[in-house]
Each structure stands twice: as C-alpha cells, then as structure tokens.
Amino acid sequence: MLIFAIESSHDDTSFALLEDNKPIWMETISQIDIHRKYGGTVPELASRLHVKNIGILIEKLKKIIDIKKIDYVAYTKEPGLVGSLHVGYVVANAIAMLLEKPILPLNHLEGHFFSAFIGKEVEYPALGLIVSGGHSQLMLYKSKNEYEVIGQTQDDAVGEVFDKIARKLNLGFPGGPIIDKKWMEFRDKYTGHFTIPHTETQLNFSFSGLKTQVINLINNQINRKQEINVDQYATMFENTVVLYLKNHLEIAIKKYHPRVIVLAGGVSANKAIREMFLNVHSNAIIPEMKYTTDNAMMIARLAYELLRRDR
C-alpha cells in the first residue's frame, strides 16, 4: 500500500510517500523566513507561496517515484488557513483524478497524533496532547475505531500565546523557540510561575487570561518607567505553561488510564514541555523532531491507519 500525502494547512508545504507504514520520502518547504518579516503568518501570502512550492515538490516527486505506483492520495482537509488548505485540495484532487486513485481528505490534528506512530504500531487506549501555533487539544483513542476530543482550548492556542508574549518582550518571531532558549538558560534562577489558568470544564484549556496577565504586568512596568526583566518574564511564562499542561495530563491519565500518551504538534519541540511530558507516564511517546512540525508524513500515517480499519 503506497500512500502519497499533501500537507498545506498553514505555512509549510509538504509531500510524503509512505509504504505499509514505512517512510519512503518526505520533503517540506517552510515559509517561516518570509513570514518572520511581518511578525506572523500572512494568510494570503501563504496561499500564494503554497502554489509556488507545490510546483517545486511535484517536480521532485516525479524524480523519486513513478507516480503510477501510488495507491492512495491523502491531503489535509481541516483545520487550517482556508486558502492554504484549498491549494492542497486542488492539487490532491488533480493527482487523484489523473491516476484514477481513491482520495482521502483528513484532519490535521489527528495527523499530528499519528505522527508518533510513523513506522510503529499504535497502542490503545492512547491519550494525545496536541500543542501547536493554532491548536491545543487532548485527544483520546479508546480503540482504533473510537476517538474523541476530551479537552481543547477555549480561546488562544499555546503556540499563539508564545508568539504574542515574545512579541511583547521584543524577542522576535516565532516566539516558542526563543522563549524556550531563555528557559533553558534561566530555569534554575527563575523558578516561579504566573497564575495558573482555570476553565469550567476540567480538561479544557484557556490561555488568553495568562497572556493578558503577563502583558498587563509588562505594561505596568513600562508605565512606571521600570526596566523589564525579559529573562524572568520569559522563563516564568514557560514555567506556567508547563505546569498548566502537566496538571491537565495528570487529571486525564488518572481518569482514562491510557496505555500510552503522545505529545505532538509544533510546540512539542519545546524542551521544557518534552521534559515534563516524559516524566508523567511510564509509556510516553514524542515524534521524531522532523515530524513535530506540520508535515505530510503524519497525514500519510493517518491515512494508513484509516485504510487498515476499513479492511
């Protein structure tokens, strides 16, 4: 079973080939250096760049394999930037029609979960924590055919808040890696945290209050003409996020007793979150670093799982 997949939900254009859960080839073209100039992703620009980058990847794909050997075409249908998703949809449909092969429209967040199982089998029940620039979510797979979202952000996503706090501290974009670097340097010096957010539903997330609290504290110091301790703010902010995620994980683990827990999404590259995650459960899995950000191999792996379920 040879699966070709396209991921274009945000600002990464990615193609992948997966054969019977064995990665064959993947290439991703990032737009981050272009969007960095604007302090964040510009949706219209992202769409236009996807058109350009997909053309490049199609030429590379044709050199890797005879496309007639492809059995299934998969692509990211949702969620994501509408224009970016549409580019992937159009190309995937064109290829599927050309090859007269079945096409699978798939969920980006489920793809992130299955990025942990590229080249390996899934153990059920499985609990997934998906953290990225656009999403924060707890997913529970009770079995291969039974899946539900048991918690999700009510407002900002965790990666989005990292970017906004970094911007307020004049640290640059994207904020996550920059703040994480500060945390690694000053974690032993600044061990405190800000107020832990609270939601009415136990396993839902809310990051807007934390964002507002930190920004207000910074603004108050600016108004008083006080010097801002950027290192302290960045480190304490990350401490707070890690503690908040840890509390949710511990509650979910106690309630659902998963055999395995998975950390996925772009923010899963964060050193502090990874360190915490590996210590809350005896069977904790984090995808290879190349599969933490948006990529087509995770979409191919999800397609593989779904196709096996139908057999």
PDB file of C-alpha atoms in Angstrom:
ATOM      1  CA  MET A   1       0.000   0.000   0.000  1.00  0.00           C
ATOM      2  CA  LEU A   2       1.735   3.158  -1.239  1.00  0.00           C
ATOM      3  CA  ILE A   3       0.222   6.398   0.064  1.00  0.00           C
ATOM      4  CA  PHE A   4       1.031   9.863  -1.253  1.00  0.00           C
ATOM      5  CA  ALA A   5       0.117  12.740   1.085  1.00  0.00           C
ATOM      6  CA  ILE A   6      -0.010  16.534   0.952  1.00  0.00           C
ATOM      7  CA  GLU A   7       0.021  18.872   3.966  1.00  0.00           C
ATOM      8  CA  SER A   8      -0.654  22.588   3.351  1.00  0.00           C
ATOM      9  CA  SER A   9      -2.739  23.744   6.308  1.00  0.00           C
ATOM     10  CA  HIS A  10      -0.597  26.681   7.378  1.00  0.00           C
ATOM     11  CA  ASP A  11       2.778  27.868   6.093  1.00  0.00           C
ATOM     12  CA  ASP A  12       4.591  24.577   5.406  1.00  0.00           C
ATOM     13  CA  THR A  13       4.192  22.868   2.038  1.00  0.00           C
ATOM     14  CA  SER A  14       4.906  19.168   2.465  1.00  0.00           C
ATOM     15  CA  PHE A  15       4.786  15.993   0.328  1.00  0.00           C
ATOM     16  CA  ALA A  16       5.353  12.447   1.590  1.00  0.00           C
ATOM     17  CA  LEU A  17       5.317   8.825   0.463  1.00  0.00           C
ATOM     18  CA  LEU A  18       4.538   6.050   2.948  1.00  0.00           C
ATOM     19  CA  GLU A  19       4.508   2.367   2.040  1.00  0.00           C
ATOM     20  CA  ASP A  20       2.969  -0.037   4.563  1.00  0.00           C
ATOM     21  CA  ASN A  21       3.923   2.303   7.418  1.00  0.00           C
ATOM     22  CA  LYS A  22       7.484   2.622   6.151  1.00  0.00           C
ATOM     23  CA  PRO A  23       8.540   6.198   5.315  1.00  0.00           C
ATOM     24  CA  ILE A  24       9.835   6.357   1.744  1.00  0.00           C
ATOM     25  CA  TRP A  25      10.310  10.072   1.153  1.00  0.00           C
ATOM     26  CA  MET A  26       9.272  13.411   2.591  1.00  0.00           C
ATOM     27  CA  GLU A  27      10.135  16.972   1.725  1.00  0.00           C
ATOM     28  CA  THR A  28       8.820  20.134   3.332  1.00  0.00           C
ATOM     29  CA  ILE A  29       9.313  23.721   2.199  1.00  0.00           C
ATOM     30  CA  SER A  30       8.925  26.229   5.019  1.00  0.00           C
ATOM     31  CA  GLN A  31       7.781  29.827   4.618  1.00  0.00           C
ATOM     32  CA  ILE A  32       8.926  30.912   8.086  1.00  0.00           C
ATOM     33  CA  ASP A  33      11.725  33.203   6.909  1.00  0.00           C
ATOM     34  CA  ILE A  34       9.295  35.157   4.739  1.00  0.00           C
ATOM     35  CA  HIS A  35       6.544  35.500   7.357  1.00  0.00           C
ATOM     36  CA  ARG A  36       9.107  36.444  10.017  1.00  0.00           C
ATOM     37  CA  LYS A  37       9.411  39.835   8.339  1.00  0.00           C
ATOM     38  CA  TYR A  38       5.762  40.525   9.204  1.00  0.00           C
ATOM     39  CA  GLY A  39       5.853  39.146  12.765  1.00  0.00           C
ATOM     40  CA  GLY A  40       3.418  36.335  11.935  1.00  0.00           C
ATOM     41  CA  THR A  41       1.827  34.342   9.133  1.00  0.00           C
ATOM     42  CA  VAL A  42       0.108  36.387   6.400  1.00  0.00           C
ATOM     43  CA  PRO A  43      -2.681  34.095   5.063  1.00  0.00           C
ATOM     44  CA  GLU A  44      -2.884  35.498   1.521  1.00  0.00           C
ATOM     45  CA  LEU A  45       0.882  35.353   1.120  1.00  0.00           C
ATOM     46  CA  ALA A  46       0.936  31.804   2.497  1.00  0.00           C
ATOM     47  CA  SER A  47      -1.564  30.675  -0.151  1.00  0.00           C
ATOM     48  CA  ARG A  48       0.477  32.145  -2.994  1.00  0.00           C
ATOM     49  CA  LEU A  49       3.666  30.587  -1.690  1.00  0.00           C
ATOM     50  CA  HIS A  50       1.979  27.190  -1.453  1.00  0.00           C
ATOM     51  CA  VAL A  51       1.184  27.386  -5.179  1.00  0.00           C
ATOM     52  CA  LYS A  52       4.828  28.096  -5.951  1.00  0.00           C
ATOM     53  CA  ASN A  53       6.222  25.474  -3.559  1.00  0.00           C
ATOM     54  CA  ILE A  54       3.853  22.706  -4.627  1.00  0.00           C
ATOM     55  CA  GLY A  55       5.107  23.133  -8.181  1.00  0.00           C
ATOM     56  CA  ILE A  56       8.653  22.575  -6.932  1.00  0.00           C
ATOM     57  CA  LEU A  57       7.648  19.494  -4.930  1.00  0.00           C
ATOM     58  CA  ILE A  58       5.722  17.929  -7.815  1.00  0.00           C
ATOM     59  CA  GLU A  59       8.875  18.022  -9.942  1.00  0.00           C
ATOM     60  CA  LYS A  60      10.830  16.372  -7.112  1.00  0.00           C
ATOM     61  CA  LEU A  61       8.121  13.745  -6.600  1.00  0.00           C
ATOM     62  CA  LYS A  62       8.319  12.695 -10.242  1.00  0.00           C
ATOM     63  CA  LYS A  63      12.053  12.100  -9.838  1.00  0.00           C
ATOM     64  CA  ILE A  64      11.573   9.991  -6.695  1.00  0.00           C
ATOM     65  CA  ILE A  65       8.969   7.533  -7.974  1.00  0.00           C
ATOM     66  CA  ASP A  66       6.771   6.551 -10.875  1.00  0.00           C
ATOM     67  CA  ILE A  67       3.584   8.222  -9.690  1.00  0.00           C
ATOM     68  CA  LYS A  68       1.511   5.471 -11.310  1.00  0.00           C
ATOM     69  CA  LYS A  69       2.616   3.228  -8.433  1.00  0.00           C
ATOM     70  CA  ILE A  70       0.685   5.382  -5.921  1.00  0.00           C
ATOM     71  CA  ASP A  71      -2.339   3.535  -4.484  1.00  0.00           C
ATOM     72  CA  TYR A  72      -3.974   6.331  -2.469  1.00  0.00           C
ATOM     73  CA  VAL A  73      -3.816  10.124  -2.335  1.00  0.00           C
ATOM     74  CA  ALA A  74      -4.326  11.858   1.045  1.00  0.00           C
ATOM     75  CA  TYR A  75      -4.416  15.539   1.918  1.00  0.00           C
ATOM     76  CA  THR A  76      -5.196  17.822   4.857  1.00  0.00           C
ATOM     77  CA  LYS A  77      -8.800  18.956   4.640  1.00  0.00           C
ATOM     78  CA  GLU A  78      -9.053  20.770   8.014  1.00  0.00           C
ATOM     79  CA  PRO A  79      -8.391  22.695  10.189  1.00  0.00           C
ATOM     80  CA  GLY A  80      -6.113  25.414   8.882  1.00  0.00           C
ATOM     81  CA  LEU A  81      -5.913  28.547   6.740  1.00  0.00           C
ATOM     82  CA  VAL A  82      -8.705  28.341   4.149  1.00  0.00           C
ATOM     83  CA  GLY A  83      -6.588  29.483   1.203  1.00  0.00           C
ATOM     84  CA  SER A  84      -3.676  27.212   2.076  1.00  0.00           C
ATOM     85  CA  LEU A  85      -5.956  24.212   2.529  1.00  0.00           C
ATOM     86  CA  HIS A  86      -7.610  24.908  -0.814  1.00  0.00           C
ATOM     87  CA  VAL A  87      -4.292  24.762  -2.651  1.00  0.00           C
ATOM     88  CA  GLY A  88      -3.602  21.314  -1.215  1.00  0.00           C
ATOM     89  CA  TYR A  89      -7.140  20.178  -2.033  1.00  0.00           C
ATOM     90  CA  VAL A  90      -6.920  21.244  -5.673  1.00  0.00           C
ATOM     91  CA  VAL A  91      -3.556  19.547  -6.249  1.00  0.00           C
ATOM     92  CA  ALA A  92      -4.517  16.340  -4.407  1.00  0.00           C
ATOM     93  CA  ASN A  93      -7.745  16.056  -6.396  1.00  0.00           C
ATOM     94  CA  ALA A  94      -5.955  16.671  -9.679  1.00  0.00           C
ATOM     95  CA  ILE A  95      -3.397  13.947  -8.932  1.00  0.00           C
ATOM     96  CA  ALA A  96      -6.078  11.501  -7.762  1.00  0.00           C
ATOM     97  CA  MET A  97      -8.137  12.122 -10.908  1.00  0.00           C
ATOM     98  CA  LEU A  98      -5.080  11.781 -13.129  1.00  0.00           C
ATOM     99  CA  LEU A  99      -4.114   8.456 -11.537  1.00  0.00           C
ATOM    100  CA  GLU A 100      -7.726   7.323 -11.024  1.00  0.00           C
ATOM    101  CA  LYS A 101      -6.932   6.540  -7.388  1.00  0.00           C
ATOM    102  CA  PRO A 102      -9.002   6.977  -4.198  1.00  0.00           C
ATOM    103  CA  ILE A 103      -8.561  10.235  -2.292  1.00  0.00           C
ATOM    104  CA  LEU A 104      -8.732  10.750   1.479  1.00  0.00           C
ATOM    105  CA  PRO A 105      -9.494  14.207   2.992  1.00  0.00           C
ATOM    106  CA  LEU A 106      -8.027  14.118   6.507  1.00  0.00           C
ATOM    107  CA  ASN A 107      -7.888  16.014   9.790  1.00  0.00           C
ATOM    108  CA  HIS A 108      -4.673  17.884  10.557  1.00  0.00           C
ATOM    109  CA  LEU A 109      -4.872  17.321  14.327  1.00  0.00           C
ATOM    110  CA  GLU A 110      -5.436  13.579  14.002  1.00  0.00           C
ATOM    111  CA  GLY A 111      -2.408  13.589  11.740  1.00  0.00           C
ATOM    112  CA  HIS A 112      -0.317  15.152  14.495  1.00  0.00           C
ATOM    113  CA  PHE A 113      -1.399  12.375  16.860  1.00  0.00           C
ATOM    114  CA  PHE A 114      -0.358   9.655  14.410  1.00  0.00           C
ATOM    115  CA  SER A 115       3.000  11.342  13.786  1.00  0.00           C
ATOM    116  CA  ALA A 116       4.123   9.498  16.927  1.00  0.00           C
ATOM    117  CA  PHE A 117       3.418   6.155  15.251  1.00  0.00           C
ATOM    118  CA  ILE A 118       5.220   6.563  11.950  1.00  0.00           C
ATOM    119  CA  GLY A 119       6.977   3.240  11.483  1.00  0.00           C
ATOM    120  CA  LYS A 120       5.375   1.698  14.575  1.00  0.00           C
ATOM    121  CA  GLU A 121       2.072   0.329  15.818  1.00  0.00           C
ATOM    122  CA  VAL A 122      -0.436   2.213  17.980  1.00  0.00           C
ATOM    123  CA  GLU A 123      -1.218   1.029  21.484  1.00  0.00           C
ATOM    124  CA  TYR A 124      -4.771   1.606  22.728  1.00  0.00           C
ATOM    125  CA  PRO A 125      -6.145   3.299  24.721  1.00  0.00           C
ATOM    126  CA  ALA A 126      -3.939   6.247  23.788  1.00  0.00           C
ATOM    127  CA  LEU A 127      -4.025   9.816  25.087  1.00  0.00           C
ATOM    128  CA  GLY A 128      -2.687  12.610  22.882  1.00  0.00           C
ATOM    129  CA  LEU A 129      -1.715  16.162  23.823  1.00  0.00           C
ATOM    130  CA  ILE A 130      -1.600  18.284  20.665  1.00  0.00           C
ATOM    131  CA  VAL A 131       0.107  21.659  21.105  1.00  0.00           C
ATOM    132  CA  SER A 132       0.806  23.965  18.181  1.00  0.00           C
ATOM    133  CA  GLY A 133       0.550  27.532  16.962  1.00  0.00           C
ATOM    134  CA  GLY A 134      -3.123  27.128  16.169  1.00  0.00           C
ATOM    135  CA  HIS A 135      -4.347  24.348  18.442  1.00  0.00           C
ATOM    136  CA  SER A 136      -4.248  22.972  21.990  1.00  0.00           C
ATOM    137  CA  GLN A 137      -6.148  19.732  22.406  1.00  0.00           C
ATOM    138  CA  LEU A 138      -6.409  16.494  24.375  1.00  0.00           C
ATOM    139  CA  MET A 139      -7.424  13.511  22.247  1.00  0.00           C
ATOM    140  CA  LEU A 140      -8.399  10.060  23.484  1.00  0.00           C
ATOM    141  CA  TYR A 141      -8.339   6.985  21.289  1.00  0.00           C
ATOM    142  CA  LYS A 142     -10.119   4.277  23.298  1.00  0.00           C
ATOM    143  CA  SER A 143      -9.650   1.881  20.391  1.00  0.00           C
ATOM    144  CA  LYS A 144      -8.747   2.149  16.720  1.00  0.00           C
ATOM    145  CA  ASN A 145     -12.357   2.987  15.883  1.00  0.00           C
ATOM    146  CA  GLU A 146     -13.309   5.083  18.927  1.00  0.00           C
ATOM    147  CA  TYR A 147     -11.874   8.589  19.197  1.00  0.00           C
ATOM    148  CA  GLU A 148     -12.960  11.766  20.977  1.00  0.00           C
ATOM    149  CA  VAL A 149     -11.659  15.195  21.908  1.00  0.00           C
ATOM    150  CA  ILE A 150     -11.740  15.359  25.713  1.00  0.00           C
ATOM    151  CA  GLY A 151     -10.299  18.856  26.074  1.00  0.00           C
ATOM    152  CA  GLN A 152      -9.459  21.821  23.877  1.00  0.00           C
ATOM    153  CA  THR A 153      -8.584  25.493  24.070  1.00  0.00           C
ATOM    154  CA  GLN A 154     -11.456  27.912  24.577  1.00  0.00           C
ATOM    155  CA  ASP A 155      -9.505  30.818  23.107  1.00  0.00           C
ATOM    156  CA  ASP A 156      -5.836  31.182  22.150  1.00  0.00           C
ATOM    157  CA  ALA A 157      -3.648  28.206  21.325  1.00  0.00           C
ATOM    158  CA  VAL A 158      -0.498  27.711  23.347  1.00  0.00           C
ATOM    159  CA  GLY A 159       1.857  28.383  20.419  1.00  0.00           C
ATOM    160  CA  GLU A 160      -0.045  31.543  19.552  1.00  0.00           C
ATOM    161  CA  VAL A 161       0.456  32.858  23.103  1.00  0.00           C
ATOM    162  CA  PHE A 162       4.184  32.073  22.962  1.00  0.00           C
ATOM    163  CA  ASP A 163       4.361  34.284  19.856  1.00  0.00           C
ATOM    164  CA  LYS A 164       2.393  37.124  21.470  1.00  0.00           C
ATOM    165  CA  ILE A 165       4.456  37.139  24.667  1.00  0.00           C
ATOM    166  CA  ALA A 166       7.684  37.015  22.668  1.00  0.00           C
ATOM    167  CA  ARG A 167       6.456  39.943  20.582  1.00  0.00           C
ATOM    168  CA  LYS A 168       5.649  41.942  23.729  1.00  0.00           C
ATOM    169  CA  LEU A 169       9.147  41.220  25.034  1.00  0.00           C
ATOM    170  CA  ASN A 170      10.675  42.216  21.665  1.00  0.00           C
ATOM    171  CA  LEU A 171      12.202  38.769  21.253  1.00  0.00           C
ATOM    172  CA  GLY A 172      11.166  38.118  17.648  1.00  0.00           C
ATOM    173  CA  PHE A 173       9.129  35.510  15.730  1.00  0.00           C
ATOM    174  CA  PRO A 174       8.396  32.643  16.090  1.00  0.00           C
ATOM    175  CA  GLY A 175       8.271  33.090  19.845  1.00  0.00           C
ATOM    176  CA  GLY A 176       8.264  29.481  21.019  1.00  0.00           C
ATOM    177  CA  PRO A 177      11.900  28.554  20.255  1.00  0.00           C
ATOM    178  CA  ILE A 178      13.166  31.921  21.521  1.00  0.00           C
ATOM    179  CA  ILE A 179      11.353  31.715  24.864  1.00  0.00           C
ATOM    180  CA  ASP A 180      12.372  28.068  25.230  1.00  0.00           C
ATOM    181  CA  LYS A 181      16.016  29.076  24.792  1.00  0.00           C
ATOM    182  CA  LYS A 182      15.591  31.653  27.559  1.00  0.00           C
ATOM    183  CA  TRP A 183      14.007  28.992  29.768  1.00  0.00           C
ATOM    184  CA  MET A 184      16.928  26.624  29.293  1.00  0.00           C
ATOM    185  CA  GLU A 185      19.366  29.355  30.285  1.00  0.00           C
ATOM    186  CA  PHE A 186      17.471  30.751  33.292  1.00  0.00           C
ATOM    187  CA  ARG A 187      15.339  27.831  34.560  1.00  0.00           C
ATOM    188  CA  ASP A 188      17.377  27.469  37.744  1.00  0.00           C
ATOM    189  CA  LYS A 189      17.297  31.184  38.503  1.00  0.00           C
ATOM    190  CA  TYR A 190      13.592  31.893  37.938  1.00  0.00           C
ATOM    191  CA  THR A 191      11.543  29.015  39.301  1.00  0.00           C
ATOM    192  CA  GLY A 192       8.262  30.830  39.956  1.00  0.00           C
ATOM    193  CA  HIS A 193       5.194  30.996  37.749  1.00  0.00           C
ATOM    194  CA  PHE A 194       2.212  33.226  37.000  1.00  0.00           C
ATOM    195  CA  THR A 195      -1.414  32.431  37.874  1.00  0.00           C
ATOM    196  CA  ILE A 196      -2.484  29.022  36.548  1.00  0.00           C
ATOM    197  CA  PRO A 197      -5.482  29.422  34.192  1.00  0.00           C
ATOM    198  CA  HIS A 198      -8.852  27.888  35.078  1.00  0.00           C
ATOM    199  CA  THR A 199     -11.799  26.708  32.973  1.00  0.00           C
ATOM    200  CA  GLU A 200     -15.250  25.477  33.966  1.00  0.00           C
ATOM    201  CA  THR A 201     -14.720  22.224  32.089  1.00  0.00           C
ATOM    202  CA  GLN A 202     -11.870  20.398  33.781  1.00  0.00           C
ATOM    203  CA  LEU A 203      -9.870  19.328  30.718  1.00  0.00           C
ATOM    204  CA  ASN A 204     -10.394  22.377  28.515  1.00  0.00           C
ATOM    205  CA  PHE A 205      -7.656  24.983  28.136  1.00  0.00           C
ATOM    206  CA  SER A 206      -7.662  28.769  28.261  1.00  0.00           C
ATOM    207  CA  PHE A 207      -4.517  30.748  27.563  1.00  0.00           C
ATOM    208  CA  SER A 208      -5.925  34.235  26.981  1.00  0.00           C
ATOM    209  CA  GLY A 209      -6.013  35.056  30.691  1.00  0.00           C
ATOM    210  CA  LEU A 210      -2.372  34.097  31.126  1.00  0.00           C
ATOM    211  CA  LYS A 211      -1.447  36.160  28.076  1.00  0.00           C
ATOM    212  CA  THR A 212      -3.353  39.168  29.415  1.00  0.00           C
ATOM    213  CA  GLN A 213      -1.827  38.818  32.881  1.00  0.00           C
ATOM    214  CA  VAL A 214       1.741  38.811  31.565  1.00  0.00           C
ATOM    215  CA  ILE A 215       1.143  41.669  29.107  1.00  0.00           C
ATOM    216  CA  ASN A 216      -0.532  43.783  31.811  1.00  0.00           C
ATOM    217  CA  LEU A 217       2.386  43.228  34.197  1.00  0.00           C
ATOM    218  CA  ILE A 218       4.803  44.316  31.488  1.00  0.00           C
ATOM    219  CA  ASN A 219       2.676  47.358  30.614  1.00  0.00           C
ATOM    220  CA  ASN A 220       2.501  48.394  34.274  1.00  0.00           C
ATOM    221  CA  GLN A 221       6.290  48.372  34.495  1.00  0.00           C
ATOM    222  CA  ILE A 222       6.590  50.297  31.240  1.00  0.00           C
ATOM    223  CA  ASN A 223       4.175  52.944  32.552  1.00  0.00           C
ATOM    224  CA  ARG A 224       6.253  53.256  35.708  1.00  0.00           C
ATOM    225  CA  LYS A 225       9.374  53.527  33.560  1.00  0.00           C
ATOM    226  CA  GLN A 226      10.813  50.416  35.194  1.00  0.00           C
ATOM    227  CA  GLU A 227      13.274  48.129  33.461  1.00  0.00           C
ATOM    228  CA  ILE A 228      11.700  44.952  32.097  1.00  0.00           C
ATOM    229  CA  ASN A 229      13.454  41.719  33.107  1.00  0.00           C
ATOM    230  CA  VAL A 230      12.896  39.890  29.829  1.00  0.00           C
ATOM    231  CA  ASP A 231      14.670  36.735  31.000  1.00  0.00           C
ATOM    232  CA  GLN A 232      12.463  36.451  34.083  1.00  0.00           C
ATOM    233  CA  TYR A 233       9.202  37.053  32.235  1.00  0.00           C
ATOM    234  CA  ALA A 234      10.063  34.548  29.506  1.00  0.00           C
ATOM    235  CA  THR A 235      11.158  31.857  31.960  1.00  0.00           C
ATOM    236  CA  MET A 236       8.211  32.279  34.324  1.00  0.00           C
ATOM    237  CA  PHE A 237       5.798  32.260  31.401  1.00  0.00           C
ATOM    238  CA  GLU A 238       7.173  28.940  30.198  1.00  0.00           C
ATOM    239  CA  ASN A 239       7.107  27.575  33.756  1.00  0.00           C
ATOM    240  CA  THR A 240       3.399  28.438  33.910  1.00  0.00           C
ATOM    241  CA  VAL A 241       2.549  26.797  30.593  1.00  0.00           C
ATOM    242  CA  VAL A 242       4.403  23.611  31.522  1.00  0.00           C
ATOM    243  CA  LEU A 243       2.709  23.371  34.920  1.00  0.00           C
ATOM    244  CA  TYR A 244      -0.703  24.015  33.361  1.00  0.00           C
ATOM    245  CA  LEU A 245      -0.228  21.283  30.742  1.00  0.00           C
ATOM    246  CA  LYS A 246       1.126  18.897  33.371  1.00  0.00           C
ATOM    247  CA  ASN A 247      -1.934  19.382  35.588  1.00  0.00           C
ATOM    248  CA  HIS A 248      -4.237  18.546  32.675  1.00  0.00           C
ATOM    249  CA  LEU A 249      -2.244  15.478  31.718  1.00  0.00           C
ATOM    250  CA  GLU A 250      -2.258  14.114  35.253  1.00  0.00           C
ATOM    251  CA  ILE A 251      -6.034  14.540  35.505  1.00  0.00           C
ATOM    252  CA  ALA A 252      -6.618  12.846  32.137  1.00  0.00           C
ATOM    253  CA  ILE A 253      -4.234   9.973  32.907  1.00  0.00           C
ATOM    254  CA  LYS A 254      -5.913   9.312  36.244  1.00  0.00           C
ATOM    255  CA  LYS A 255      -9.374   9.413  34.646  1.00  0.00           C
ATOM    256  CA  TYR A 256      -8.780   7.387  31.459  1.00  0.00           C
ATOM    257  CA  HIS A 257      -5.787   5.112  32.299  1.00  0.00           C
ATOM    258  CA  PRO A 258      -4.149   5.205  28.843  1.00  0.00           C
ATOM    259  CA  ARG A 259      -1.539   2.599  27.892  1.00  0.00           C
ATOM    260  CA  VAL A 260       0.419   5.264  26.046  1.00  0.00           C
ATOM    261  CA  ILE A 261       0.491   9.058  25.924  1.00  0.00           C
ATOM    262  CA  VAL A 262       1.555  11.097  22.907  1.00  0.00           C
ATOM    263  CA  LEU A 263       2.899  14.646  22.674  1.00  0.00           C
ATOM    264  CA  ALA A 264       2.587  16.143  19.183  1.00  0.00           C
ATOM    265  CA  GLY A 265       2.330  19.404  17.265  1.00  0.00           C
ATOM    266  CA  GLY A 266       4.872  22.134  16.621  1.00  0.00           C
ATOM    267  CA  VAL A 267       5.148  23.159  20.272  1.00  0.00           C
ATOM    268  CA  SER A 268       6.146  19.577  21.160  1.00  0.00           C
ATOM    269  CA  ALA A 269       9.679  20.634  20.182  1.00  0.00           C
ATOM    270  CA  ASN A 270       9.737  22.754  23.361  1.00  0.00           C
ATOM    271  CA  LYS A 271      12.407  21.385  25.713  1.00  0.00           C
ATOM    272  CA  ALA A 272      10.551  22.178  28.942  1.00  0.00           C
ATOM    273  CA  ILE A 273       7.300  20.582  27.763  1.00  0.00           C
ATOM    274  CA  ARG A 274       9.142  17.495  26.482  1.00  0.00           C
ATOM    275  CA  GLU A 275      10.986  17.088  29.756  1.00  0.00           C
ATOM    276  CA  MET A 276       7.757  17.309  31.755  1.00  0.00           C
ATOM    277  CA  PHE A 277       5.876  15.000  29.388  1.00  0.00           C
ATOM    278  CA  LEU A 278       8.396  12.174  29.583  1.00  0.00           C
ATOM    279  CA  ASN A 279       8.024  12.106  33.363  1.00  0.00           C
ATOM    280  CA  VAL A 280       4.228  11.941  33.773  1.00  0.00           C
ATOM    281  CA  HIS A 281       3.708   8.450  32.355  1.00  0.00           C
ATOM    282  CA  SER A 282       5.758   5.272  32.014  1.00  0.00           C
ATOM    283  CA  ASN A 283       4.944   4.988  28.299  1.00  0.00           C
ATOM    284  CA  ALA A 284       5.290   8.488  26.859  1.00  0.00           C
ATOM    285  CA  ILE A 285       5.986   8.936  23.140  1.00  0.00           C
ATOM    286  CA  ILE A 286       7.168  12.033  21.292  1.00  0.00           C
ATOM    287  CA  PRO A 287       7.549  12.003  17.480  1.00  0.00           C
ATOM    288  CA  GLU A 288      10.928  12.380  15.851  1.00  0.00           C
ATOM    289  CA  MET A 289      11.833  16.053  15.663  1.00  0.00           C
ATOM    290  CA  LYS A 290      11.272  16.172  11.881  1.00  0.00           C
ATOM    291  CA  TYR A 291       7.675  15.063  12.457  1.00  0.00           C
ATOM    292  CA  THR A 292       6.826  17.575  15.218  1.00  0.00           C
ATOM    293  CA  THR A 293       6.046  20.461  12.880  1.00  0.00           C
ATOM    294  CA  ASP A 294       3.423  20.295  10.107  1.00  0.00           C
ATOM    295  CA  ASN A 295       4.398  17.548   7.675  1.00  0.00           C
ATOM    296  CA  ALA A 296       2.832  15.263   5.101  1.00  0.00           C
ATOM    297  CA  MET A 297       4.170  12.036   6.580  1.00  0.00           C
ATOM    298  CA  MET A 298       1.795  12.379   9.537  1.00  0.00           C
ATOM    299  CA  ILE A 299      -1.102  12.715   7.075  1.00  0.00           C
ATOM    300  CA  ALA A 300       0.080   9.595   5.249  1.00  0.00           C
ATOM    301  CA  ARG A 301       0.321   7.710   8.561  1.00  0.00           C
ATOM    302  CA  LEU A 302      -3.244   8.701   9.462  1.00  0.00           C
ATOM    303  CA  ALA A 303      -4.406   7.546   6.023  1.00  0.00           C
ATOM    304  CA  TYR A 304      -2.662   4.208   6.556  1.00  0.00           C
ATOM    305  CA  GLU A 305      -4.441   3.700   9.878  1.00  0.00           C
ATOM    306  CA  LEU A 306      -7.844   4.552   8.428  1.00  0.00           C
ATOM    307  CA  LEU A 307      -7.381   2.278   5.438  1.00  0.00           C
ATOM    308  CA  ARG A 308      -6.436  -0.624   7.708  1.00  0.00           C
ATOM    309  CA  ARG A 309      -9.521  -0.043   9.830  1.00  0.00           C
ATOM    310  CA  ASP A 310     -11.710  -0.452   6.775  1.00  0.00           C
ATOM    311  CA  ARG A 311     -10.202  -3.795   5.869  1.00  0.00           C
TER     312      ARG A 311
END
